[in-house]
């Protein structure tokens, strides 16, 4: 079993839809949780960063962490075609630098 | 320009040849990382470095060598390239134990 599980999709939604992306993990030591967005043939770019449990909102994006269930989510409101990308969750514990990534979910937002 | 750069962006080589991929960052970040990205596997850590002259293995280090004589550079060498090393390689850097910033990637094909 992988430390971080993420449904690879692909996920296709109409413009304006609410998108929910999720990851589960097995290591209870993870404290830092991130979502990266990767456009085709580009490097991943940091989208959201959350420490420990709770919610964080940034514009149309909301990240949620539920440590009791070992489950994290990324919600995208009013999705746009420009949101079409692969979304990767990533997480780490307190010890130096190493992120564990999910497999990535490919999202397509249709006009 | 400030940021993290990788060279070359594209490389085709033959089995058995030595190949070096370059990574340079201008932020003076302590941590640097090398990942490979393959369909079905997501991002997998090859090697990482916590500071100059300190390196450590990641998840898939076999067949790769790294060095870090200067903080800003972190080259990755394939000593004798194999077809299974055909992949997209990403370099990343981080100031601490969490957020990583990625380069644009090097697309390597081994014939």
PDB file of C-alpha atoms in Angstrom:
ATOM      1  CA  UNK A   1       0.000   0.000   0.000  1.00  0.00           C
ATOM      2  CA  UNK A   2       1.297   3.447  -0.915  1.00  0.00           C
ATOM      3  CA  UNK A   3       1.776   6.021   1.824  1.00  0.00           C
ATOM      4  CA  UNK A   4      -0.371   8.495  -0.104  1.00  0.00           C
ATOM      5  CA  UNK A   5      -3.279   7.464  -2.306  1.00  0.00           C
ATOM      6  CA  UNK A   6      -4.833   9.743  -4.887  1.00  0.00           C
ATOM      7  CA  UNK A   7      -7.362   8.871  -7.565  1.00  0.00           C
ATOM      8  CA  UNK A   8      -5.604   9.559 -10.880  1.00  0.00           C
ATOM      9  CA  UNK A   9      -8.846  10.380 -12.699  1.00  0.00           C
ATOM     10  CA  UNK A  10      -9.174  11.722 -15.315  1.00  0.00           C
ATOM     11  CA  UNK A  11     -11.901  13.973 -14.000  1.00  0.00           C
ATOM     12  CA  UNK A  12     -13.966  16.019 -16.450  1.00  0.00           C
ATOM     13  CA  UNK A  13     -16.383  18.748 -15.309  1.00  0.00           C
ATOM     14  CA  UNK A  14     -18.291  21.600 -16.969  1.00  0.00           C
ATOM     15  CA  UNK A  15     -17.198  25.170 -16.448  1.00  0.00           C
ATOM     16  CA  UNK A  16     -18.582  26.628 -13.240  1.00  0.00           C
ATOM     17  CA  UNK A  17     -18.760  23.296 -11.417  1.00  0.00           C
ATOM     18  CA  UNK A  18     -17.412  22.698  -7.924  1.00  0.00           C
ATOM     19  CA  UNK A  19     -14.500  20.281  -8.027  1.00  0.00           C
ATOM     20  CA  UNK A  20     -13.434  18.060  -5.149  1.00  0.00           C
ATOM     21  CA  UNK A  21     -10.000  16.424  -5.195  1.00  0.00           C
ATOM     22  CA  UNK A  22      -8.919  14.077  -2.438  1.00  0.00           C
ATOM     23  CA  UNK A  23      -5.999  12.165  -0.974  1.00  0.00           C
ATOM     24  CA  UNK A  24      -5.741   9.636   1.806  1.00  0.00           C
ATOM     25  CA  UNK A  25      -2.599   8.778   3.685  1.00  0.00           C
ATOM     26  CA  UNK A  26      -1.386   6.233   6.170  1.00  0.00           C
ATOM     27  CA  UNK A  27       1.407   7.972   8.114  1.00  0.00           C
ATOM     28  CA  UNK A  28      -0.018   9.747  11.172  1.00  0.00           C
ATOM     29  CA  UNK A  29       3.258  11.706  11.523  1.00  0.00           C
ATOM     30  CA  UNK A  30       2.469  13.898   8.507  1.00  0.00           C
ATOM     31  CA  UNK A  31       2.008  17.507   9.618  1.00  0.00           C
ATOM     32  CA  UNK A  32       2.449  19.620   6.476  1.00  0.00           C
ATOM     33  CA  UNK A  33       0.066  19.244   3.552  1.00  0.00           C
ATOM     34  CA  UNK A  34       0.325  20.796   0.136  1.00  0.00           C
ATOM     35  CA  UNK A  35      -1.466  20.875  -3.177  1.00  0.00           C
ATOM     36  CA  UNK A  36       0.498  21.415  -6.347  1.00  0.00           C
ATOM     37  CA  UNK A  37      -0.880  22.216  -9.789  1.00  0.00           C
ATOM     38  CA  UNK A  38       0.947  20.984 -12.857  1.00  0.00           C
ATOM     39  CA  UNK A  39       0.109  22.138 -16.343  1.00  0.00           C
ATOM     40  CA  UNK A  40       1.015  19.920 -19.262  1.00  0.00           C
ATOM     41  CA  UNK A  41       4.799  19.821 -19.897  1.00  0.00           C
ATOM     42  CA  UNK A  42       5.486  22.175 -16.977  1.00  0.00           C
ATOM     43  CA  UNK A  43       6.875  21.769 -13.476  1.00  0.00           C
ATOM     44  CA  UNK A  44       4.530  21.514 -10.475  1.00  0.00           C
ATOM     45  CA  UNK A  45       3.678  24.836  -8.818  1.00  0.00           C
ATOM     46  CA  UNK A  46       2.555  25.244  -5.224  1.00  0.00           C
ATOM     47  CA  UNK A  47      -1.150  26.025  -4.967  1.00  0.00           C
ATOM     48  CA  UNK A  48      -2.071  25.584  -1.299  1.00  0.00           C
ATOM     49  CA  UNK A  49      -0.181  24.886   1.905  1.00  0.00           C
ATOM     50  CA  UNK A  50      -1.705  23.799   5.211  1.00  0.00           C
ATOM     51  CA  UNK A  51      -0.147  22.947   8.522  1.00  0.00           C
ATOM     52  CA  UNK A  52      -1.887  20.292  10.640  1.00  0.00           C
ATOM     53  CA  UNK A  53      -5.691  20.084  10.601  1.00  0.00           C
ATOM     54  CA  UNK A  54      -8.228  22.637   9.450  1.00  0.00           C
ATOM     55  CA  UNK A  55      -9.277  24.640   6.437  1.00  0.00           C
ATOM     56  CA  UNK A  56      -7.502  27.219   4.338  1.00  0.00           C
ATOM     57  CA  UNK A  57      -9.103  29.363   1.679  1.00  0.00           C
ATOM     58  CA  UNK A  58      -7.476  31.284  -1.153  1.00  0.00           C
ATOM     59  CA  UNK A  59      -9.833  32.763  -3.703  1.00  0.00           C
ATOM     60  CA  UNK A  60     -11.710  29.940  -5.414  1.00  0.00           C
ATOM     61  CA  UNK A  61      -9.567  27.285  -3.724  1.00  0.00           C
ATOM     62  CA  UNK A  62     -10.141  25.688  -0.324  1.00  0.00           C
ATOM     63  CA  UNK A  63      -7.874  23.092   1.250  1.00  0.00           C
ATOM     64  CA  UNK A  64      -9.130  20.874   4.069  1.00  0.00           C
ATOM     65  CA  UNK A  65      -7.154  18.535   6.301  1.00  0.00           C
ATOM     66  CA  UNK A  66      -8.774  15.924   8.540  1.00  0.00           C
ATOM     67  CA  UNK A  67      -5.946  14.260  10.430  1.00  0.00           C
ATOM     68  CA  UNK A  68      -8.298  12.003  12.391  1.00  0.00           C
ATOM     69  CA  UNK A  69      -9.404  10.400   9.127  1.00  0.00           C
ATOM     70  CA  UNK A  70      -6.030  10.849   7.376  1.00  0.00           C
ATOM     71  CA  UNK A  71      -7.821  12.601   4.538  1.00  0.00           C
ATOM     72  CA  UNK A  72      -7.135  15.846   2.707  1.00  0.00           C
ATOM     73  CA  UNK A  73      -9.218  17.654   0.116  1.00  0.00           C
ATOM     74  CA  UNK A  74      -8.944  20.486  -2.359  1.00  0.00           C
ATOM     75  CA  UNK A  75     -12.124  22.230  -3.475  1.00  0.00           C
ATOM     76  CA  UNK A  76     -12.268  24.461  -6.530  1.00  0.00           C
ATOM     77  CA  UNK A  77     -15.327  26.703  -6.811  1.00  0.00           C
ATOM     78  CA  UNK A  78     -16.582  28.148 -10.085  1.00  0.00           C
ATOM     79  CA  UNK A  79     -14.088  26.048 -12.036  1.00  0.00           C
ATOM     80  CA  UNK A  80     -12.578  27.556 -15.170  1.00  0.00           C
ATOM     81  CA  UNK A  81     -11.008  25.984 -18.268  1.00  0.00           C
ATOM     82  CA  UNK A  82      -7.715  27.461 -17.058  1.00  0.00           C
ATOM     83  CA  UNK A  83      -7.965  25.125 -14.041  1.00  0.00           C
ATOM     84  CA  UNK A  84      -7.430  22.167 -16.371  1.00  0.00           C
ATOM     85  CA  UNK A  85      -4.239  20.567 -15.068  1.00  0.00           C
ATOM     86  CA  UNK A  86      -2.970  17.717 -12.939  1.00  0.00           C
ATOM     87  CA  UNK A  87      -3.316  18.298  -9.209  1.00  0.00           C
ATOM     88  CA  UNK A  88      -0.870  16.583  -6.869  1.00  0.00           C
ATOM     89  CA  UNK A  89      -1.202  16.316  -3.137  1.00  0.00           C
ATOM     90  CA  UNK A  90       1.998  16.208  -1.092  1.00  0.00           C
ATOM     91  CA  UNK A  91       2.786  15.871   2.572  1.00  0.00           C
ATOM     92  CA  UNK A  92       5.634  15.522   5.032  1.00  0.00           C
ATOM     93  CA  UNK A  93       6.367  15.090   8.710  1.00  0.00           C
ATOM     94  CA  UNK A  94       8.579  17.426  10.724  1.00  0.00           C
ATOM     95  CA  UNK A  95      11.801  15.899   9.518  1.00  0.00           C
ATOM     96  CA  UNK A  96      13.911  17.493   6.841  1.00  0.00           C
ATOM     97  CA  UNK A  97      12.599  18.116   3.449  1.00  0.00           C
ATOM     98  CA  UNK A  98      11.202  14.915   1.974  1.00  0.00           C
ATOM     99  CA  UNK A  99       7.738  15.268   0.482  1.00  0.00           C
ATOM    100  CA  UNK A 100       5.578  12.268  -0.307  1.00  0.00           C
ATOM    101  CA  UNK A 101       3.416  12.872  -3.361  1.00  0.00           C
ATOM    102  CA  UNK A 102       0.161  11.383  -4.481  1.00  0.00           C
ATOM    103  CA  UNK A 103      -0.071  10.095  -8.009  1.00  0.00           C
ATOM    104  CA  UNK A 104      -1.896  13.223  -9.215  1.00  0.00           C
ATOM    105  CA  UNK A 105      -5.440  13.746 -10.488  1.00  0.00           C
ATOM    106  CA  UNK A 106      -5.893  14.963 -14.057  1.00  0.00           C
ATOM    107  CA  UNK A 107      -8.674  17.552 -14.223  1.00  0.00           C
ATOM    108  CA  UNK A 108     -10.339  18.856 -17.359  1.00  0.00           C
ATOM    109  CA  UNK A 109     -12.813  21.763 -17.183  1.00  0.00           C
ATOM    110  CA  UNK A 110     -14.924  21.991 -20.314  1.00  0.00           C
ATOM    111  CA  UNK A 111     -16.248  25.390 -21.534  1.00  0.00           C
TER     112      UNK A 111
ATOM    113  CA  UNK B   1      16.607  35.571 -13.621  1.00  0.00           C
ATOM    114  CA  UNK B   2      15.743  34.516 -10.091  1.00  0.00           C
ATOM    115  CA  UNK B   3      14.324  31.050  -9.507  1.00  0.00           C
ATOM    116  CA  UNK B   4      15.231  27.511 -10.355  1.00  0.00           C
ATOM    117  CA  UNK B   5      16.459  26.432 -13.764  1.00  0.00           C
ATOM    118  CA  UNK B   6      17.248  23.096 -15.347  1.00  0.00           C
ATOM    119  CA  UNK B   7      19.370  22.205 -18.353  1.00  0.00           C
ATOM    120  CA  UNK B   8      19.094  20.776 -20.843  1.00  0.00           C
ATOM    121  CA  UNK B   9      15.316  20.883 -21.245  1.00  0.00           C
ATOM    122  CA  UNK B  10      15.374  17.950 -23.665  1.00  0.00           C
ATOM    123  CA  UNK B  11      17.971  15.228 -24.075  1.00  0.00           C
ATOM    124  CA  UNK B  12      18.196  12.118 -26.214  1.00  0.00           C
ATOM    125  CA  UNK B  13      20.977   9.678 -25.457  1.00  0.00           C
ATOM    126  CA  UNK B  14      21.891   6.060 -26.002  1.00  0.00           C
ATOM    127  CA  UNK B  15      22.023   3.141 -23.612  1.00  0.00           C
ATOM    128  CA  UNK B  16      25.285   3.025 -21.706  1.00  0.00           C
ATOM    129  CA  UNK B  17      26.207   6.672 -22.077  1.00  0.00           C
ATOM    130  CA  UNK B  18      26.791   8.991 -19.151  1.00  0.00           C
ATOM    131  CA  UNK B  19      24.392  11.905 -18.886  1.00  0.00           C
ATOM    132  CA  UNK B  20      24.413  14.853 -16.480  1.00  0.00           C
ATOM    133  CA  UNK B  21      21.350  16.949 -15.795  1.00  0.00           C
ATOM    134  CA  UNK B  22      21.956  20.373 -14.297  1.00  0.00           C
ATOM    135  CA  UNK B  23      19.953  22.264 -11.703  1.00  0.00           C
ATOM    136  CA  UNK B  24      20.602  25.799 -10.508  1.00  0.00           C
ATOM    137  CA  UNK B  25      18.683  27.922  -7.976  1.00  0.00           C
ATOM    138  CA  UNK B  26      19.170  31.562  -7.052  1.00  0.00           C
ATOM    139  CA  UNK B  27      17.301  31.625  -3.711  1.00  0.00           C
ATOM    140  CA  UNK B  28      20.153  30.156  -1.621  1.00  0.00           C
ATOM    141  CA  UNK B  29      17.757  27.446  -0.459  1.00  0.00           C
ATOM    142  CA  UNK B  30      19.383  24.835   1.768  1.00  0.00           C
ATOM    143  CA  UNK B  31      17.439  21.866   0.435  1.00  0.00           C
ATOM    144  CA  UNK B  32      17.506  20.583  -3.127  1.00  0.00           C
ATOM    145  CA  UNK B  33      15.812  17.550  -4.628  1.00  0.00           C
ATOM    146  CA  UNK B  34      15.721  15.433  -7.745  1.00  0.00           C
ATOM    147  CA  UNK B  35      12.525  13.649  -8.811  1.00  0.00           C
ATOM    148  CA  UNK B  36      11.510  11.601 -11.762  1.00  0.00           C
ATOM    149  CA  UNK B  37       7.945  11.610 -13.044  1.00  0.00           C
ATOM    150  CA  UNK B  38       6.499   8.644 -14.903  1.00  0.00           C
ATOM    151  CA  UNK B  39       2.956   7.727 -15.881  1.00  0.00           C
ATOM    152  CA  UNK B  40       1.382   5.635 -13.174  1.00  0.00           C
ATOM    153  CA  UNK B  41       4.027   6.490 -10.582  1.00  0.00           C
ATOM    154  CA  UNK B  42       3.707  10.208  -9.999  1.00  0.00           C
ATOM    155  CA  UNK B  43       6.747  11.999  -8.619  1.00  0.00           C
ATOM    156  CA  UNK B  44       9.400   9.793  -7.088  1.00  0.00           C
ATOM    157  CA  UNK B  45      12.350  11.140  -5.141  1.00  0.00           C
ATOM    158  CA  UNK B  46      15.768  10.105  -6.463  1.00  0.00           C
ATOM    159  CA  UNK B  47      18.172  12.035  -4.224  1.00  0.00           C
ATOM    160  CA  UNK B  48      18.058  15.062  -2.015  1.00  0.00           C
ATOM    161  CA  UNK B  49      20.496  17.382  -0.295  1.00  0.00           C
ATOM    162  CA  UNK B  50      20.077  19.297   2.950  1.00  0.00           C
ATOM    163  CA  UNK B  51      23.132  21.530   2.349  1.00  0.00           C
ATOM    164  CA  UNK B  52      26.336  21.703   0.362  1.00  0.00           C
ATOM    165  CA  UNK B  53      28.290  18.445   0.621  1.00  0.00           C
ATOM    166  CA  UNK B  54      25.329  16.645   2.271  1.00  0.00           C
ATOM    167  CA  UNK B  55      23.304  14.284   0.111  1.00  0.00           C
ATOM    168  CA  UNK B  56      21.020  11.342   0.781  1.00  0.00           C
ATOM    169  CA  UNK B  57      19.120   8.713  -1.146  1.00  0.00           C
ATOM    170  CA  UNK B  58      15.457   8.931  -1.918  1.00  0.00           C
ATOM    171  CA  UNK B  59      13.034   6.276  -3.080  1.00  0.00           C
ATOM    172  CA  UNK B  60      14.694   5.350  -6.405  1.00  0.00           C
ATOM    173  CA  UNK B  61      18.460   6.151  -6.257  1.00  0.00           C
ATOM    174  CA  UNK B  62      19.895   3.185  -8.186  1.00  0.00           C
ATOM    175  CA  UNK B  63      21.773   4.194 -11.325  1.00  0.00           C
ATOM    176  CA  UNK B  64      22.062   7.849 -10.319  1.00  0.00           C
ATOM    177  CA  UNK B  65      24.817   9.917  -8.718  1.00  0.00           C
ATOM    178  CA  UNK B  66      24.574  13.418  -7.264  1.00  0.00           C
ATOM    179  CA  UNK B  67      26.971  15.987  -5.891  1.00  0.00           C
ATOM    180  CA  UNK B  68      26.561  19.362  -4.268  1.00  0.00           C
ATOM    181  CA  UNK B  69      29.760  21.334  -3.996  1.00  0.00           C
ATOM    182  CA  UNK B  70      27.918  24.682  -4.104  1.00  0.00           C
ATOM    183  CA  UNK B  71      24.615  25.598  -2.479  1.00  0.00           C
ATOM    184  CA  UNK B  72      23.079  26.771  -5.740  1.00  0.00           C
ATOM    185  CA  UNK B  73      23.885  23.751  -7.927  1.00  0.00           C
ATOM    186  CA  UNK B  74      22.748  20.156  -7.709  1.00  0.00           C
ATOM    187  CA  UNK B  75      23.708  18.079 -10.766  1.00  0.00           C
ATOM    188  CA  UNK B  76      22.283  14.605 -11.351  1.00  0.00           C
ATOM    189  CA  UNK B  77      24.383  12.082 -13.276  1.00  0.00           C
ATOM    190  CA  UNK B  78      23.226   8.884 -14.905  1.00  0.00           C
ATOM    191  CA  UNK B  79      26.460   6.900 -14.960  1.00  0.00           C
ATOM    192  CA  UNK B  80      25.363   4.392 -17.602  1.00  0.00           C
ATOM    193  CA  UNK B  81      21.938   5.270 -18.958  1.00  0.00           C
ATOM    194  CA  UNK B  82      19.306   2.559 -19.381  1.00  0.00           C
ATOM    195  CA  UNK B  83      15.964   2.653 -21.205  1.00  0.00           C
ATOM    196  CA  UNK B  84      14.155   2.455 -17.870  1.00  0.00           C
ATOM    197  CA  UNK B  85      15.616   5.868 -17.041  1.00  0.00           C
ATOM    198  CA  UNK B  86      13.611   7.481 -19.828  1.00  0.00           C
ATOM    199  CA  UNK B  87      11.517   9.945 -17.868  1.00  0.00           C
ATOM    200  CA  UNK B  88      10.870  13.568 -17.024  1.00  0.00           C
ATOM    201  CA  UNK B  89      13.249  14.793 -14.334  1.00  0.00           C
ATOM    202  CA  UNK B  90      12.384  17.641 -11.992  1.00  0.00           C
ATOM    203  CA  UNK B  91      14.664  19.508  -9.676  1.00  0.00           C
ATOM    204  CA  UNK B  92      13.221  21.324  -6.665  1.00  0.00           C
ATOM    205  CA  UNK B  93      14.505  23.490  -3.841  1.00  0.00           C
ATOM    206  CA  UNK B  94      13.248  24.426  -0.406  1.00  0.00           C
ATOM    207  CA  UNK B  95      14.246  26.758   2.416  1.00  0.00           C
ATOM    208  CA  UNK B  96      13.001  24.364   5.076  1.00  0.00           C
ATOM    209  CA  UNK B  97      11.220  21.149   5.774  1.00  0.00           C
ATOM    210  CA  UNK B  98       8.108  21.801   3.753  1.00  0.00           C
ATOM    211  CA  UNK B  99       7.352  23.888   0.673  1.00  0.00           C
ATOM    212  CA  UNK B 100       9.320  22.948  -2.431  1.00  0.00           C
ATOM    213  CA  UNK B 101       9.651  24.957  -5.609  1.00  0.00           C
ATOM    214  CA  UNK B 102      10.115  23.089  -8.848  1.00  0.00           C
ATOM    215  CA  UNK B 103      12.100  23.704 -11.988  1.00  0.00           C
ATOM    216  CA  UNK B 104      10.637  23.327 -15.493  1.00  0.00           C
ATOM    217  CA  UNK B 105      11.899  19.765 -15.953  1.00  0.00           C
ATOM    218  CA  UNK B 106      14.210  17.860 -18.287  1.00  0.00           C
ATOM    219  CA  UNK B 107      12.671  15.373 -20.673  1.00  0.00           C
ATOM    220  CA  UNK B 108      15.181  12.531 -21.117  1.00  0.00           C
ATOM    221  CA  UNK B 109      14.907   9.775 -23.697  1.00  0.00           C
ATOM    222  CA  UNK B 110      17.298   6.822 -23.613  1.00  0.00           C
ATOM    223  CA  UNK B 111      17.374   4.849 -26.858  1.00  0.00           C
TER     224      UNK B 111
END
